[in-house]
PDB file of C-alpha atoms in Angstrom:
ATOM      1  CA  MET A 123       0.000   0.000   0.000  1.00 51.00           C
ATOM      2  CA  THR A 124       1.461   3.365  -0.968  1.00 51.00           C
ATOM      3  CA  PRO A 125       0.970   6.433   1.197  1.00 52.00           C
ATOM      4  CA  ASP A 126      -1.430   9.068  -0.047  1.00 53.00           C
ATOM      5  CA  THR A 127       0.662  11.837  -1.528  1.00 53.00           C
ATOM      6  CA  THR A 128      -2.171  14.121  -2.557  1.00 56.00           C
ATOM      7  CA  GLU A 129      -2.106  17.482  -0.876  1.00 64.00           C
ATOM      8  CA  ALA A 130      -5.228  18.617   0.929  1.00 64.00           C
ATOM      9  CA  ALA A 131      -6.655  21.963  -0.028  1.00 67.00           C
ATOM     10  CA  PRO A 132      -5.983  24.651   2.553  1.00 72.00           C
ATOM     11  CA  SER A 133      -8.781  24.937   5.079  1.00 74.00           C
ATOM     12  CA  ARG A 134     -10.996  28.008   5.079  1.00 75.00           C
ATOM     13  CA  LEU A 135     -11.805  27.324   8.724  1.00 69.00           C
ATOM     14  CA  PRO A 136     -10.345  29.746  11.247  1.00 69.00           C
ATOM     15  CA  VAL A 137      -7.903  28.514  13.837  1.00 70.00           C
ATOM     16  CA  PHE A 138      -9.149  28.901  17.398  1.00 68.00           C
ATOM     17  CA  ASP A 139      -7.025  28.540  20.467  1.00 70.00           C
ATOM     18  CA  LYS A 140      -7.591  28.375  24.210  1.00 73.00           C
ATOM     19  CA  ASN A 141      -6.569  32.016  24.585  1.00 77.00           C
ATOM     20  CA  MET A 142      -9.515  33.388  22.605  1.00 78.00           C
ATOM     21  CA  CYS A 143     -11.098  36.499  24.009  1.00 84.00           C
ATOM     22  CA  PRO A 144     -14.568  36.030  25.572  1.00 83.00           C
ATOM     23  CA  GLU A 145     -16.245  38.043  22.808  1.00 86.00           C
ATOM     24  CA  ASP A 146     -14.817  35.776  20.100  1.00 82.00           C
ATOM     25  CA  MET A 147     -15.819  32.684  22.053  1.00 84.00           C
ATOM     26  CA  GLU A 148     -19.354  34.058  22.510  1.00 89.00           C
ATOM     27  CA  LYS A 149     -19.601  34.771  18.787  1.00 88.00           C
ATOM     28  CA  MET A 150     -18.342  31.271  17.998  1.00 87.00           C
ATOM     29  CA  VAL A 151     -20.991  29.705  20.276  1.00 89.00           C
ATOM     30  CA  LYS A 152     -23.741  31.838  18.721  1.00 92.00           C
ATOM     31  CA  ASN A 153     -22.629  30.879  15.202  1.00 90.00           C
ATOM     32  CA  ALA A 154     -22.442  27.202  16.191  1.00 90.00           C
ATOM     33  CA  GLN A 155     -26.021  27.358  17.496  1.00 92.00           C
ATOM     34  CA  ALA A 156     -27.241  28.986  14.277  1.00 90.00           C
ATOM     35  CA  ALA A 157     -25.400  26.404  12.156  1.00 90.00           C
ATOM     36  CA  SER A 158     -26.758  23.564  14.281  1.00 92.00           C
ATOM     37  CA  ASN A 159     -30.339  24.815  13.912  1.00 90.00           C
ATOM     38  CA  PHE A 160     -29.860  25.187  10.159  1.00 89.00           C
ATOM     39  CA  LEU A 161     -28.454  21.664   9.826  1.00 91.00           C
ATOM     40  CA  LYS A 162     -31.267  20.206  11.946  1.00 91.00           C
ATOM     41  CA  ALA A 163     -33.828  21.927   9.727  1.00 89.00           C
ATOM     42  CA  ILE A 164     -32.388  20.388   6.563  1.00 90.00           C
ATOM     43  CA  SER A 165     -31.622  16.974   8.087  1.00 91.00           C
ATOM     44  CA  HIS A 166     -35.068  15.534   7.282  1.00 93.00           C
ATOM     45  CA  GLU A 167     -35.357  13.778   3.901  1.00 93.00           C
ATOM     46  CA  GLY A 168     -38.639  15.535   3.053  1.00 94.00           C
ATOM     47  CA  ARG A 169     -37.319  18.984   3.939  1.00 95.00           C
ATOM     48  CA  LEU A 170     -34.129  18.299   2.000  1.00 94.00           C
ATOM     49  CA  MET A 171     -36.166  17.333  -1.065  1.00 94.00           C
ATOM     50  CA  ILE A 172     -38.319  20.464  -0.733  1.00 96.00           C
ATOM     51  CA  LEU A 173     -35.203  22.639  -0.611  1.00 95.00           C
ATOM     52  CA  CYS A 174     -33.808  20.789  -3.614  1.00 93.00           C
ATOM     53  CA  HIS A 175     -36.936  21.578  -5.633  1.00 95.00           C
ATOM     54  CA  LEU A 176     -37.063  25.189  -4.432  1.00 96.00           C
ATOM     55  CA  ALA A 177     -33.419  25.697  -5.404  1.00 93.00           C
ATOM     56  CA  SER A 178     -34.624  25.809  -9.012  1.00 92.00           C
ATOM     57  CA  GLY A 179     -37.301  28.412  -8.261  1.00 95.00           C
ATOM     58  CA  GLU A 180     -40.597  29.148  -6.587  1.00 97.00           C
ATOM     59  CA  LYS A 181     -43.123  26.281  -6.330  1.00 97.00           C
ATOM     60  CA  SER A 182     -46.722  26.049  -5.156  1.00 96.00           C
ATOM     61  CA  VAL A 183     -47.665  23.631  -2.390  1.00 96.00           C
ATOM     62  CA  THR A 184     -49.551  21.592  -5.019  1.00 95.00           C
ATOM     63  CA  GLU A 185     -46.457  21.434  -7.243  1.00 97.00           C
ATOM     64  CA  LEU A 186     -44.376  20.259  -4.286  1.00 97.00           C
ATOM     65  CA  GLU A 187     -46.977  17.604  -3.424  1.00 97.00           C
ATOM     66  CA  ASP A 188     -46.759  16.281  -6.988  1.00 97.00           C
ATOM     67  CA  LEU A 189     -42.953  16.441  -7.152  1.00 97.00           C
ATOM     68  CA  LEU A 190     -42.611  14.639  -3.821  1.00 96.00           C
ATOM     69  CA  SER A 191     -45.541  12.252  -4.319  1.00 96.00           C
ATOM     70  CA  ALA A 192     -46.603  13.260  -0.825  1.00 95.00           C
ATOM     71  CA  ARG A 193     -49.850  14.268   0.832  1.00 95.00           C
ATOM     72  CA  GLN A 194     -50.621  17.937   1.423  1.00 93.00           C
ATOM     73  CA  ALA A 195     -50.478  17.538   5.209  1.00 95.00           C
ATOM     74  CA  ALA A 196     -46.961  16.091   5.114  1.00 95.00           C
ATOM     75  CA  VAL A 197     -45.674  18.761   2.716  1.00 96.00           C
ATOM     76  CA  SER A 198     -47.274  21.551   4.751  1.00 94.00           C
ATOM     77  CA  GLN A 199     -45.749  20.210   7.968  1.00 95.00           C
ATOM     78  CA  GLN A 200     -42.249  20.263   6.467  1.00 96.00           C
ATOM     79  CA  LEU A 201     -42.784  23.700   4.896  1.00 97.00           C
ATOM     80  CA  THR A 202     -43.873  25.014   8.307  1.00 95.00           C
ATOM     81  CA  ARG A 203     -40.612  23.825   9.857  1.00 94.00           C
ATOM     82  CA  LEU A 204     -38.577  25.363   7.034  1.00 95.00           C
ATOM     83  CA  ARG A 205     -40.527  28.624   7.372  1.00 95.00           C
ATOM     84  CA  LEU A 206     -39.973  28.723  11.159  1.00 93.00           C
ATOM     85  CA  GLU A 207     -36.243  28.294  10.569  1.00 91.00           C
ATOM     86  CA  GLY A 208     -36.315  31.187   8.090  1.00 92.00           C
ATOM     87  CA  LEU A 209     -35.309  29.071   5.094  1.00 94.00           C
ATOM     88  CA  VAL A 210     -38.433  29.521   2.957  1.00 96.00           C
ATOM     89  CA  THR A 211     -40.892  32.343   2.376  1.00 96.00           C
ATOM     90  CA  PRO A 212     -44.564  31.909   1.466  1.00 97.00           C
ATOM     91  CA  ARG A 213     -46.464  34.029  -1.031  1.00 97.00           C
ATOM     92  CA  ARG A 214     -50.227  33.793  -1.427  1.00 96.00           C
ATOM     93  CA  GLU A 215     -51.889  34.193  -4.795  1.00 95.00           C
ATOM     94  CA  GLY A 216     -55.624  33.619  -4.534  1.00 95.00           C
ATOM     95  CA  LYS A 217     -56.071  30.220  -2.918  1.00 93.00           C
ATOM     96  CA  ALA A 218     -52.594  29.013  -3.891  1.00 94.00           C
ATOM     97  CA  ILE A 219     -49.542  29.402  -1.677  1.00 95.00           C
ATOM     98  CA  TYR A 220     -46.133  29.564  -3.309  1.00 97.00           C
ATOM     99  CA  TYR A 221     -42.824  29.015  -1.549  1.00 98.00           C
ATOM    100  CA  SER A 222     -39.349  30.213  -2.389  1.00 97.00           C
ATOM    101  CA  LEU A 223     -35.977  30.182  -0.649  1.00 96.00           C
ATOM    102  CA  THR A 224     -35.490  33.090   1.742  1.00 94.00           C
ATOM    103  CA  ASP A 225     -31.815  33.525   0.865  1.00 92.00           C
ATOM    104  CA  ASP A 226     -28.964  31.722  -0.862  1.00 92.00           C
ATOM    105  CA  ARG A 227     -27.801  29.526   2.062  1.00 89.00           C
ATOM    106  CA  PRO A 228     -30.072  26.553   1.266  1.00 88.00           C
ATOM    107  CA  ARG A 229     -29.131  26.711  -2.432  1.00 91.00           C
ATOM    108  CA  GLN A 230     -25.429  26.703  -1.540  1.00 92.00           C
ATOM    109  CA  ILE A 231     -25.893  23.714   0.768  1.00 89.00           C
ATOM    110  CA  MET A 232     -27.958  21.881  -1.861  1.00 88.00           C
ATOM    111  CA  GLU A 233     -25.138  22.377  -4.380  1.00 90.00           C
ATOM    112  CA  VAL A 234     -22.621  20.854  -1.935  1.00 91.00           C
ATOM    113  CA  VAL A 235     -24.962  17.955  -1.101  1.00 89.00           C
ATOM    114  CA  TYR A 236     -25.533  17.377  -4.811  1.00 89.00           C
ATOM    115  CA  ASP A 237     -21.789  17.374  -5.502  1.00 91.00           C
ATOM    116  CA  LEU A 238     -21.101  14.970  -2.630  1.00 90.00           C
ATOM    117  CA  PHE A 239     -24.000  12.544  -3.055  1.00 89.00           C
ATOM    118  CA  CYS A 240     -25.667  12.914  -6.469  1.00 86.00           C
ATOM    119  CA  ARG A 241     -23.113  13.902  -9.089  1.00 83.00           C
ATOM    120  CA  SER A 242     -21.893  10.866 -10.995  1.00 76.00           C
ATOM    121  CA  ASP A 243     -18.207  10.365 -11.716  1.00 62.00           C
ATOM    122  CA  ASP A 244     -18.588   9.903 -15.462  1.00 53.00           C
TER     123      ASP A 244
END
């Protein structure tokens, strides 16, 4: 067996040490909590699929039901969780409700997830 000689890309993660000032440590804890909440929100298969579909643009609840082959109650439950976490935004048009991504974070994560788990090595 030969040792791996490939060089790892430099990390974009900051280096923290035990001598951090309290303000930096407090900020780090706050950011970790926000990241944890975000990751929990997307950790459900149904929510992940919803975000995947919304990454390509706004969809109605009915469209999401069809795309996911899921019942309205299940889709609405997952959309509620995503809305509470600030990841999606609803828009009402008549009786229809449309959802879109609130910002670019979910799209960026979906691109990474796609690259890691879905892209084929052709």
